[in-house]
PDB file of C-alpha atoms and ligand atoms in Angstrom:
ATOM      1  CA  MET A1319     -17.238 -26.391  24.758  1.00  0.00           C
ATOM      2  CA  ALA A1320     -17.103 -26.232  20.965  1.00  0.00           C
ATOM      3  CA  PHE A1321     -15.307 -23.313  19.435  1.00  0.00           C
ATOM      4  CA  VAL A1322     -16.377 -22.468  15.895  1.00  0.00           C
ATOM      5  CA  ARG A1323     -14.571 -20.206  13.429  1.00  0.00           C
ATOM      6  CA  VAL A1324     -16.690 -17.123  12.809  1.00  0.00           C
ATOM      7  CA  CYS A1325     -14.363 -15.003  10.668  1.00  0.00           C
ATOM      8  CA  GLY A1326     -10.795 -14.016  10.022  1.00  0.00           C
ATOM      9  CA  LEU A1327      -9.116 -11.597  12.413  1.00  0.00           C
ATOM     10  CA  THR A1328      -8.203  -9.315   9.513  1.00  0.00           C
ATOM     11  CA  GLU A1329     -11.899  -9.130   8.521  1.00  0.00           C
ATOM     12  CA  LEU A1330     -12.666  -7.343  11.795  1.00  0.00           C
ATOM     13  CA  GLU A1331     -12.295  -3.613  11.651  1.00  0.00           C
ATOM     14  CA  ASP A1332     -11.422  -2.055  14.958  1.00  0.00           C
ATOM     15  CA  GLY A1333     -14.571  -0.745  16.646  1.00  0.00           C
ATOM     16  CA  THR A1334     -16.929  -2.041  13.945  1.00  0.00           C
ATOM     17  CA  PRO A1335     -19.123  -4.926  15.151  1.00  0.00           C
ATOM     18  CA  LYS A1336     -19.662  -7.894  12.865  1.00  0.00           C
ATOM     19  CA  ARG A1337     -22.880  -9.882  13.207  1.00  0.00           C
ATOM     20  CA  VAL A1338     -22.617 -13.635  12.798  1.00  0.00           C
ATOM     21  CA  GLU A1339     -24.904 -16.538  13.596  1.00  0.00           C
ATOM     22  CA  LEU A1340     -23.839 -19.595  15.545  1.00  0.00           C
ATOM     23  CA  ASP A1341     -26.257 -22.457  16.187  1.00  0.00           C
ATOM     24  CA  GLY A1342     -29.058 -20.020  15.384  1.00  0.00           C
ATOM     25  CA  ILE A1343     -27.776 -17.524  17.970  1.00  0.00           C
ATOM     26  CA  PRO A1344     -27.037 -14.016  16.684  1.00  0.00           C
ATOM     27  CA  VAL A1345     -23.657 -12.881  17.937  1.00  0.00           C
ATOM     28  CA  SER A1346     -21.884  -9.578  17.590  1.00  0.00           C
ATOM     29  CA  VAL A1347     -18.115  -9.970  17.267  1.00  0.00           C
ATOM     30  CA  VAL A1348     -16.185  -6.857  18.192  1.00  0.00           C
ATOM     31  CA  ARG A1349     -12.503  -6.043  17.919  1.00  0.00           C
ATOM     32  CA  THR A1350     -11.502  -3.200  20.193  1.00  0.00           C
ATOM     33  CA  GLU A1351      -8.757  -2.240  22.640  1.00  0.00           C
ATOM     34  CA  GLY A1352      -6.500  -4.961  21.220  1.00  0.00           C
ATOM     35  CA  GLU A1353      -8.951  -7.753  22.020  1.00  0.00           C
ATOM     36  CA  VAL A1354     -11.858  -9.538  20.385  1.00  0.00           C
ATOM     37  CA  PHE A1355     -15.184  -9.964  22.168  1.00  0.00           C
ATOM     38  CA  ALA A1356     -18.349 -11.886  21.402  1.00  0.00           C
ATOM     39  CA  ILE A1357     -21.672 -10.729  22.787  1.00  0.00           C
ATOM     40  CA  ASN A1358     -25.224 -11.790  22.039  1.00  0.00           C
ATOM     41  CA  ASP A1359     -26.465  -9.465  19.328  1.00  0.00           C
ATOM     42  CA  ILE A1360     -29.899  -8.814  20.804  1.00  0.00           C
ATOM     43  CA  CYS A1361     -30.396  -6.038  23.341  1.00  0.00           C
ATOM     44  CA  SER A1362     -31.923  -7.255  26.612  1.00  0.00           C
ATOM     45  CA  HIS A1363     -34.408  -4.366  26.557  1.00  0.00           C
ATOM     46  CA  ALA A1364     -36.052  -5.029  23.188  1.00  0.00           C
ATOM     47  CA  ASN A1365     -35.390  -6.900  19.978  1.00  0.00           C
ATOM     48  CA  VAL A1366     -32.682  -4.622  18.610  1.00  0.00           C
ATOM     49  CA  SER A1367     -29.419  -5.653  16.972  1.00  0.00           C
ATOM     50  CA  LEU A1368     -26.483  -4.428  19.061  1.00  0.00           C
ATOM     51  CA  SER A1369     -24.109  -4.773  16.115  1.00  0.00           C
ATOM     52  CA  GLU A1370     -25.800  -1.715  14.609  1.00  0.00           C
ATOM     53  CA  GLY A1371     -24.659   0.356  17.576  1.00  0.00           C
ATOM     54  CA  GLU A1372     -21.478   2.212  18.459  1.00  0.00           C
ATOM     55  CA  VAL A1373     -18.491   0.711  20.254  1.00  0.00           C
ATOM     56  CA  GLU A1374     -16.753   2.829  22.861  1.00  0.00           C
ATOM     57  CA  ASP A1375     -14.698   2.175  26.013  1.00  0.00           C
ATOM     58  CA  CYS A1376     -15.050  -1.594  25.709  1.00  0.00           C
ATOM     59  CA  SER A1377     -18.825  -1.403  25.531  1.00  0.00           C
ATOM     60  CA  ILE A1378     -21.427  -1.527  22.797  1.00  0.00           C
ATOM     61  CA  GLU A1379     -24.324   0.883  22.725  1.00  0.00           C
ATOM     62  CA  CYS A1380     -27.859   0.015  21.727  1.00  0.00           C
ATOM     63  CA  TRP A1381     -28.890   2.641  19.174  1.00  0.00           C
ATOM     64  CA  LEU A1382     -32.565   2.581  20.111  1.00  0.00           C
ATOM     65  CA  HIS A1383     -32.590   3.805  23.721  1.00  0.00           C
ATOM     66  CA  GLY A1384     -28.913   4.252  24.480  1.00  0.00           C
ATOM     67  CA  SER A1385     -28.132   1.540  27.035  1.00  0.00           C
ATOM     68  CA  SER A1386     -24.597   0.297  26.567  1.00  0.00           C
ATOM     69  CA  PHE A1387     -23.334  -3.147  27.484  1.00  0.00           C
ATOM     70  CA  ASP A1388     -19.901  -4.051  28.800  1.00  0.00           C
ATOM     71  CA  LEU A1389     -18.254  -6.289  26.204  1.00  0.00           C
ATOM     72  CA  ARG A1390     -16.438  -8.254  28.919  1.00  0.00           C
ATOM     73  CA  THR A1391     -19.425  -8.984  31.169  1.00  0.00           C
ATOM     74  CA  GLY A1392     -22.529  -8.185  29.121  1.00  0.00           C
ATOM     75  CA  LYS A1393     -23.838  -5.988  31.939  1.00  0.00           C
ATOM     76  CA  PRO A1394     -25.718  -2.826  31.048  1.00  0.00           C
ATOM     77  CA  ASN A1395     -23.989   0.393  32.074  1.00  0.00           C
ATOM     78  CA  GLY A1396     -27.196   2.355  32.202  1.00  0.00           C
ATOM     79  CA  LEU A1397     -30.968   2.357  31.829  1.00  0.00           C
ATOM     80  CA  PRO A1398     -33.350   1.495  30.325  1.00  0.00           C
ATOM     81  CA  ALA A1399     -31.840  -2.000  29.999  1.00  0.00           C
ATOM     82  CA  THR A1400     -31.461  -3.731  33.367  1.00  0.00           C
ATOM     83  CA  ARG A1401     -30.636  -7.305  32.387  1.00  0.00           C
ATOM     84  CA  PRO A1402     -27.236  -8.421  31.052  1.00  0.00           C
ATOM     85  CA  VAL A1403     -26.699  -9.781  27.560  1.00  0.00           C
ATOM     86  CA  PRO A1404     -24.827 -13.113  27.299  1.00  0.00           C
ATOM     87  CA  VAL A1405     -21.158 -12.905  26.362  1.00  0.00           C
ATOM     88  CA  TYR A1406     -19.180 -15.786  24.927  1.00  0.00           C
ATOM     89  CA  PRO A1407     -15.558 -16.934  25.107  1.00  0.00           C
ATOM     90  CA  VAL A1408     -13.329 -16.103  22.119  1.00  0.00           C
ATOM     91  CA  GLN A1409     -10.168 -17.811  20.924  1.00  0.00           C
ATOM     92  CA  ILE A1410      -7.750 -16.468  18.350  1.00  0.00           C
ATOM     93  CA  GLN A1411      -5.813 -19.051  16.355  1.00  0.00           C
ATOM     94  CA  GLY A1412      -3.554 -17.453  13.801  1.00  0.00           C
ATOM     95  CA  ASP A1413      -5.928 -15.372  11.680  1.00  0.00           C
ATOM     96  CA  ASP A1414      -8.994 -17.297  12.801  1.00  0.00           C
ATOM     97  CA  VAL A1415     -11.504 -15.954  15.313  1.00  0.00           C
ATOM     98  CA  LEU A1416     -13.349 -18.740  17.127  1.00  0.00           C
ATOM     99  CA  VAL A1417     -16.341 -18.381  19.408  1.00  0.00           C
ATOM    100  CA  SER A1418     -18.151 -20.862  21.605  1.00  0.00           C
ATOM    101  CA  VAL A1419     -21.838 -20.260  22.241  1.00  0.00           C
ATOM    102  CA  THR A1420     -22.321 -23.479  24.184  1.00  0.00           C
ATOM    103  CA  GLN A1421     -21.054 -21.796  27.333  1.00  0.00           C
ATOM    104  CA  GLU A1422     -21.405 -18.216  28.419  1.00  0.00           C
ATOM    105  CA  SER A1423     -18.199 -16.667  29.758  1.00  0.00           C
TER     106      SER A1423
HETATM  107  S1  FES B2763     -33.916  -1.590  22.851  1.00  0.00           S
HETATM  108 FE1  FES B2763     -31.891  -1.470  23.542  1.00  0.00          FE
HETATM  109  S2  FES B2763     -31.975  -0.006  25.127  1.00  0.00           S
HETATM  110 FE2  FES B2763     -34.026  -0.157  24.456  1.00  0.00          FE
END
């Protein structure tokens, strides 16, 4: 499992998702509740960027139809989305945030 540096920890504003691309996969990196999460940036309902949505209670909301996804599991908390979004393991090394997209967590 290859972890790749995506940004510095200090670049992440609490509750403000940052979109990055890893191996061509769009990933939303989110710092909230004292942790950092990485979730696939595309909503499982339609082709909408989750990083443009709001973060609340350890979930990220899709702005288009309002489904929110648990940042720990990727599972939708409500309709209309029914399928989970992949989430990825994160490592923090000093000020570096590393994500691995080769294995879903
Ligand atoms: S596109 Fe995300 S909930 Fe519909």
